[in-house]
mmCIF file of C-alpha atoms in Angstrom:
data_model
loop_
_atom_site.group_PDB
_atom_site.id
_atom_site.type_symbol
_atom_site.label_atom_id
_atom_site.label_comp_id
_atom_site.label_asym_id
_atom_site.label_seq_id
_atom_site.Cartn_x
_atom_site.Cartn_y
_atom_site.Cartn_z
ATOM 1 C CA GLY A 1 121.491 70.991 0.055
ATOM 2 C CA ALA A 2 118.430 71.051 2.311
ATOM 3 C CA GLY A 3 115.954 71.404 -0.517
ATOM 4 C CA VAL A 4 116.174 70.831 -4.112
ATOM 5 C CA SER A 5 118.378 73.634 -6.130
ATOM 6 C CA GLN A 6 117.314 74.651 -9.490
ATOM 7 C CA THR A 7 119.396 77.233 -11.840
ATOM 8 C CA PRO A 8 119.071 79.499 -13.135
ATOM 9 C CA SER A 9 115.809 81.032 -11.552
ATOM 10 C CA ASN A 10 115.041 82.693 -14.797
ATOM 11 C CA LYS A 11 116.739 82.225 -18.829
ATOM 12 C CA VAL A 12 115.328 84.642 -21.217
ATOM 13 C CA THR A 13 116.766 83.250 -24.653
ATOM 14 C CA GLU A 14 116.705 84.209 -28.123
ATOM 15 C CA LYS A 15 114.107 81.803 -30.862
ATOM 16 C CA GLY A 16 116.743 79.300 -31.852
ATOM 17 C CA LYS A 17 118.738 79.182 -28.866
ATOM 18 C CA TYR A 18 120.307 76.326 -26.888
ATOM 19 C CA VAL A 19 119.303 76.530 -23.502
ATOM 20 C CA GLU A 20 120.675 74.069 -20.182
ATOM 21 C CA LEU A 21 118.295 73.988 -17.038
ATOM 22 C CA ARG A 22 120.262 72.476 -13.804
ATOM 23 C CA CYS A 23 118.309 70.405 -11.393
ATOM 24 C CA ASP A 24 120.163 69.441 -7.912
ATOM 25 C CA PRO A 25 117.788 67.028 -5.907
ATOM 26 C CA ILE A 26 118.232 66.208 -2.285
ATOM 27 C CA SER A 27 120.791 63.864 -1.305
ATOM 28 C CA GLY A 28 120.245 60.591 -1.337
ATOM 29 C CA HIS A 29 116.809 60.647 -3.571
ATOM 30 C CA THR A 30 116.663 58.306 -6.434
ATOM 31 C CA ALA A 31 113.794 59.728 -8.345
ATOM 32 C CA LEU A 32 114.082 63.108 -10.101
ATOM 33 C CA TYR A 33 111.149 64.509 -12.126
ATOM 34 C CA TRP A 34 110.770 67.868 -14.773
ATOM 35 C CA TYR A 35 107.613 68.956 -14.959
ATOM 36 C CA ARG A 36 106.879 72.401 -17.206
ATOM 37 C CA GLN A 37 104.205 74.767 -15.789
ATOM 38 C CA SER A 38 102.712 77.109 -18.015
ATOM 39 C CA LEU A 39 100.442 80.406 -16.751
ATOM 40 C CA GLY A 40 97.176 78.756 -14.772
ATOM 41 C CA GLN A 41 98.112 75.319 -15.484
ATOM 42 C CA GLY A 42 98.860 72.489 -13.348
ATOM 43 C CA PRO A 43 102.656 71.021 -13.784
ATOM 44 C CA GLU A 44 102.927 68.965 -16.988
ATOM 45 C CA PHE A 45 105.026 66.018 -16.503
ATOM 46 C CA LEU A 46 108.180 65.460 -18.689
ATOM 47 C CA ILE A 47 110.946 62.957 -17.569
ATOM 48 C CA TYR A 48 111.169 60.585 -14.591
ATOM 49 C CA PHE A 49 114.586 59.165 -13.749
ATOM 50 C CA GLN A 50 115.265 56.526 -11.178
ATOM 51 C CA GLY A 51 118.685 56.886 -10.586
ATOM 52 C CA THR A 52 120.565 57.304 -13.714
ATOM 53 C CA GLY A 53 118.335 56.252 -15.847
ATOM 54 C CA ALA A 54 115.321 57.246 -17.708
ATOM 55 C CA ALA A 55 112.237 55.321 -16.604
ATOM 56 C CA ASP A 56 109.873 57.253 -18.390
ATOM 57 C CA ASP A 57 110.195 60.077 -21.051
ATOM 58 C CA SER A 58 107.039 60.058 -22.551
ATOM 59 C CA GLY A 59 106.079 63.554 -21.307
ATOM 60 C CA LEU A 60 108.937 64.816 -23.606
ATOM 61 C CA PRO A 61 106.784 67.041 -26.083
ATOM 62 C CA ASN A 62 109.767 66.772 -29.223
ATOM 63 C CA ASP A 63 113.408 65.545 -30.095
ATOM 64 C CA ARG A 64 114.319 68.821 -29.210
ATOM 65 C CA PHE A 65 113.944 68.168 -25.373
ATOM 66 C CA PHE A 66 116.442 66.422 -23.949
ATOM 67 C CA ALA A 67 117.643 65.250 -20.173
ATOM 68 C CA VAL A 68 120.256 63.585 -18.502
ATOM 69 C CA ARG A 69 121.672 62.429 -14.872
ATOM 70 C CA PRO A 70 124.744 61.071 -15.643
ATOM 71 C CA GLU A 71 125.592 60.137 -12.121
ATOM 72 C CA GLY A 72 121.965 59.735 -10.264
ATOM 73 C CA SER A 73 122.169 63.128 -8.633
ATOM 74 C CA VAL A 74 122.066 66.178 -10.480
ATOM 75 C CA SER A 75 120.527 66.537 -14.017
ATOM 76 C CA THR A 76 120.450 68.700 -16.465
ATOM 77 C CA LEU A 77 117.253 69.530 -19.018
ATOM 78 C CA LYS A 78 118.067 70.542 -22.827
ATOM 79 C CA ILE A 79 116.526 72.261 -25.241
ATOM 80 C CA GLN A 80 117.605 72.326 -28.697
ATOM 81 C CA ARG A 81 116.498 75.364 -31.123
ATOM 82 C CA THR A 82 114.088 77.240 -28.906
ATOM 83 C CA GLU A 83 110.802 78.175 -29.784
ATOM 84 C CA ARG A 84 108.450 80.798 -28.123
ATOM 85 C CA GLY A 85 105.949 78.188 -27.048
ATOM 86 C CA ASP A 86 108.736 76.491 -24.969
ATOM 87 C CA SER A 87 108.124 79.742 -22.712
ATOM 88 C CA ALA A 88 106.893 78.174 -19.260
ATOM 89 C CA VAL A 89 108.356 77.300 -15.431
ATOM 90 C CA TYR A 90 110.388 74.422 -15.433
ATOM 91 C CA LEU A 91 109.730 72.478 -12.671
ATOM 92 C CA CYS A 92 112.083 69.592 -11.192
ATOM 93 C CA ALA A 93 111.241 67.409 -8.011
ATOM 94 C CA SER A 94 113.026 64.550 -6.459
ATOM 95 C CA SER A 95 111.955 61.976 -3.938
ATOM 96 C CA PRO A 96 113.286 58.853 -2.069
ATOM 97 C CA GLY A 97 111.232 56.747 -4.123
ATOM 98 C CA HIS A 98 108.118 55.202 -5.531
ATOM 99 C CA ASN A 99 104.358 56.891 -4.312
ATOM 100 C CA THR A 100 106.350 58.877 -2.435
ATOM 101 C CA GLU A 101 106.397 62.462 -1.768
ATOM 102 C CA ALA A 102 107.477 64.740 -4.387
ATOM 103 C CA PHE A 103 110.069 67.857 -3.232
ATOM 104 C CA PHE A 104 109.905 70.654 -5.493
ATOM 105 C CA GLY A 105 112.726 73.094 -6.277
ATOM 106 C CA GLN A 106 111.212 76.740 -7.208
ATOM 107 C CA GLY A 107 111.630 76.223 -10.987
ATOM 108 C CA THR A 108 113.394 78.185 -13.959
ATOM 109 C CA ARG A 109 111.551 80.591 -16.046
ATOM 110 C CA LEU A 110 112.213 80.043 -19.239
ATOM 111 C CA THR A 111 111.145 83.127 -21.678
ATOM 112 C CA VAL A 112 111.840 82.550 -24.993
ATOM 113 C CA VAL A 113 112.151 85.914 -27.197
ATOM 114 C CA GLY B 1 96.571 56.954 -19.221
ATOM 115 C CA ASP B 2 96.421 57.731 -15.605
ATOM 116 C CA SER B 3 94.853 61.436 -14.844
ATOM 117 C CA VAL B 4 93.690 63.712 -12.656
ATOM 118 C CA THR B 5 90.136 66.125 -12.971
ATOM 119 C CA GLN B 6 90.024 69.092 -10.552
ATOM 120 C CA MET B 7 87.234 71.053 -10.272
ATOM 121 C CA GLU B 8 87.690 74.306 -11.982
ATOM 122 C CA GLY B 9 88.384 78.045 -10.367
ATOM 123 C CA PRO B 10 89.202 80.222 -9.276
ATOM 124 C CA VAL B 11 87.136 79.921 -5.941
ATOM 125 C CA THR B 12 86.559 83.479 -3.687
ATOM 126 C CA LEU B 13 85.304 82.083 -0.072
ATOM 127 C CA SER B 14 84.860 84.898 2.624
ATOM 128 C CA GLU B 15 86.900 83.946 6.267
ATOM 129 C CA GLU B 16 85.685 81.071 8.019
ATOM 130 C CA ALA B 17 83.775 79.570 5.352
ATOM 131 C CA PHE B 18 83.819 75.890 4.398
ATOM 132 C CA LEU B 19 85.704 74.877 1.920
ATOM 133 C CA THR B 20 85.604 71.882 -0.921
ATOM 134 C CA ILE B 21 87.864 71.186 -4.028
ATOM 135 C CA ASN B 22 86.706 68.597 -5.768
ATOM 136 C CA CYS B 23 89.063 66.199 -7.044
ATOM 137 C CA THR B 24 88.557 62.748 -9.408
ATOM 138 C CA TYR B 25 91.108 60.428 -10.877
ATOM 139 C CA THR B 26 91.658 57.742 -13.197
ATOM 140 C CA ALA B 27 93.710 55.326 -12.541
ATOM 141 C CA THR B 28 94.795 51.187 -14.269
ATOM 142 C CA GLY B 29 96.169 50.342 -10.434
ATOM 143 C CA TYR B 30 95.817 51.320 -6.756
ATOM 144 C CA PRO B 31 97.828 54.911 -6.889
ATOM 145 C CA SER B 32 98.766 57.148 -4.089
ATOM 146 C CA LEU B 33 96.738 60.861 -3.844
ATOM 147 C CA PHE B 34 97.922 63.817 -2.771
ATOM 148 C CA TRP B 35 97.639 67.544 -2.661
ATOM 149 C CA TYR B 36 100.089 69.987 -3.204
ATOM 150 C CA VAL B 37 99.762 73.771 -2.663
ATOM 151 C CA GLN B 38 101.316 76.946 -4.354
ATOM 152 C CA TYR B 39 101.508 79.864 -2.328
ATOM 153 C CA PRO B 40 102.469 83.293 -4.193
ATOM 154 C CA GLY B 41 105.380 82.969 -4.850
ATOM 155 C CA GLU B 42 106.864 79.955 -3.633
ATOM 156 C CA GLY B 43 106.970 76.658 -4.847
ATOM 157 C CA LEU B 44 105.016 73.477 -4.604
ATOM 158 C CA GLN B 45 104.672 71.774 -1.802
ATOM 159 C CA LEU B 46 102.857 68.863 -0.099
ATOM 160 C CA LEU B 47 100.143 69.709 1.627
ATOM 161 C CA LEU B 48 98.321 66.014 2.851
ATOM 162 C CA LYS B 49 98.438 62.431 1.194
ATOM 163 C CA ALA B 50 96.800 59.214 1.525
ATOM 164 C CA THR B 51 98.556 56.113 0.192
ATOM 165 C CA LYS B 52 95.787 53.397 -0.256
ATOM 166 C CA ALA B 53 91.681 53.156 0.362
ATOM 167 C CA ASP B 54 89.779 54.757 2.876
ATOM 168 C CA ASP B 55 92.884 56.522 4.102
ATOM 169 C CA LYS B 56 92.355 60.149 5.502
ATOM 170 C CA GLY B 57 95.346 62.632 4.622
ATOM 171 C CA SER B 58 95.065 65.988 7.055
ATOM 172 C CA ASN B 59 97.201 68.822 7.559
ATOM 173 C CA LYS B 60 96.868 72.118 8.503
ATOM 174 C CA GLY B 61 92.989 71.951 9.065
ATOM 175 C CA PHE B 62 92.489 70.253 5.793
ATOM 176 C CA GLU B 63 91.342 67.263 4.693
ATOM 177 C CA ALA B 64 90.656 64.576 1.912
ATOM 178 C CA THR B 65 89.707 61.035 1.719
ATOM 179 C CA TYR B 66 90.895 58.302 -0.414
ATOM 180 C CA ARG B 67 87.452 56.890 -1.988
ATOM 181 C CA LYS B 68 88.369 54.064 -4.479
ATOM 182 C CA GLU B 69 84.026 53.505 -5.045
ATOM 183 C CA THR B 70 83.821 57.179 -6.114
ATOM 184 C CA THR B 71 87.726 57.523 -7.426
ATOM 185 C CA SER B 72 87.515 60.917 -5.797
ATOM 186 C CA PHE B 73 90.364 62.636 -3.190
ATOM 187 C CA HIS B 74 88.218 65.701 -2.670
ATOM 188 C CA LEU B 75 90.240 68.547 -0.337
ATOM 189 C CA GLU B 76 87.883 70.432 2.587
ATOM 190 C CA LYS B 77 88.670 72.920 5.225
ATOM 191 C CA GLY B 78 86.057 73.403 7.939
ATOM 192 C CA SER B 79 87.053 76.896 8.003
ATOM 193 C CA VAL B 80 89.358 78.821 5.807
ATOM 194 C CA GLN B 81 91.741 81.812 6.830
ATOM 195 C CA VAL B 82 93.548 84.315 4.514
ATOM 196 C CA SER B 83 96.531 82.780 4.429
ATOM 197 C CA ASP B 84 94.921 79.854 3.023
ATOM 198 C CA SER B 85 94.640 81.747 -0.304
ATOM 199 C CA ALA B 86 96.918 79.836 -2.977
ATOM 200 C CA VAL B 87 96.678 77.295 -6.030
ATOM 201 C CA TYR B 88 95.823 73.822 -4.739
ATOM 202 C CA PHE B 89 96.647 71.032 -7.146
ATOM 203 C CA CYS B 90 95.456 67.049 -6.734
ATOM 204 C CA ALA B 91 97.625 64.639 -7.771
ATOM 205 C CA LEU B 92 98.296 60.830 -8.473
ATOM 206 C CA SER B 93 101.348 58.947 -9.017
ATOM 207 C CA GLU B 94 101.689 55.112 -9.710
ATOM 208 C CA GLY B 95 104.433 52.347 -9.503
ATOM 209 C CA ASP B 96 105.779 53.548 -12.289
ATOM 210 C CA GLY B 97 106.681 56.443 -10.067
ATOM 211 C CA ASP B 98 106.126 59.626 -12.332
ATOM 212 C CA MET B 99 103.311 61.967 -10.494
ATOM 213 C CA ARG B 100 100.549 63.380 -12.885
ATOM 214 C CA PHE B 101 98.776 66.681 -11.851
ATOM 215 C CA GLY B 102 95.238 68.760 -12.214
ATOM 216 C CA ALA B 103 94.949 72.084 -13.596
ATOM 217 C CA GLY B 104 94.886 73.246 -10.153
ATOM 218 C CA THR B 105 92.276 75.689 -8.351
ATOM 219 C CA ARG B 106 92.835 78.765 -7.610
ATOM 220 C CA LEU B 107 91.483 79.886 -4.027
ATOM 221 C CA THR B 108 90.968 83.426 -2.446
ATOM 222 C CA VAL B 109 89.949 84.359 0.746
ATOM 223 C CA LYS B 110 88.776 87.305 1.580
ATOM 224 C CA PRO B 111 88.834 88.912 5.287
#
């Protein structure tokens, strides 16, 4: 597609449930990033992929969070046993390589009730 | 670790006023620096960037100069418009690839 696509755009889930958030990056972009943005805050780094591998997952808050990018394109962020504090907008971005502009998707607004 | 500190907002200006949003950074190496903007109801988009010291990024009348000696990348515009109302984020990226953002500064421009 023309830009970074994230689905769903909104997700409401019950506390304790499992959710998957999908990111479809710009074709050919090797770098893919996941961020979490709470209201009134800047994007908080979660994980960065270079190709299929996670180059830096230091931002994942705990082991309930996991992300994959099996074929070096689409990525899925997985959250187990969701908690109300996980409610935020989850942003995905992709870029052609290091130190270059990151193109952001519209985000998935996750609400845990 | 690498980090970015932005001037706290919100900032409210009248149309045609001069804008400065301060940004300072901490980095171990020589990062690239960015300003991103988020208009109401839209996703983050790149406003401008600079990849090395003394570079000036510019776009849509906005400018920012990469100052290594003061570790700063302040955003400026000589005459703001109502349409510039948005949240502005300073960010940096080093060789390891991940991008770090400041907390954002909300700008409101009144006619």
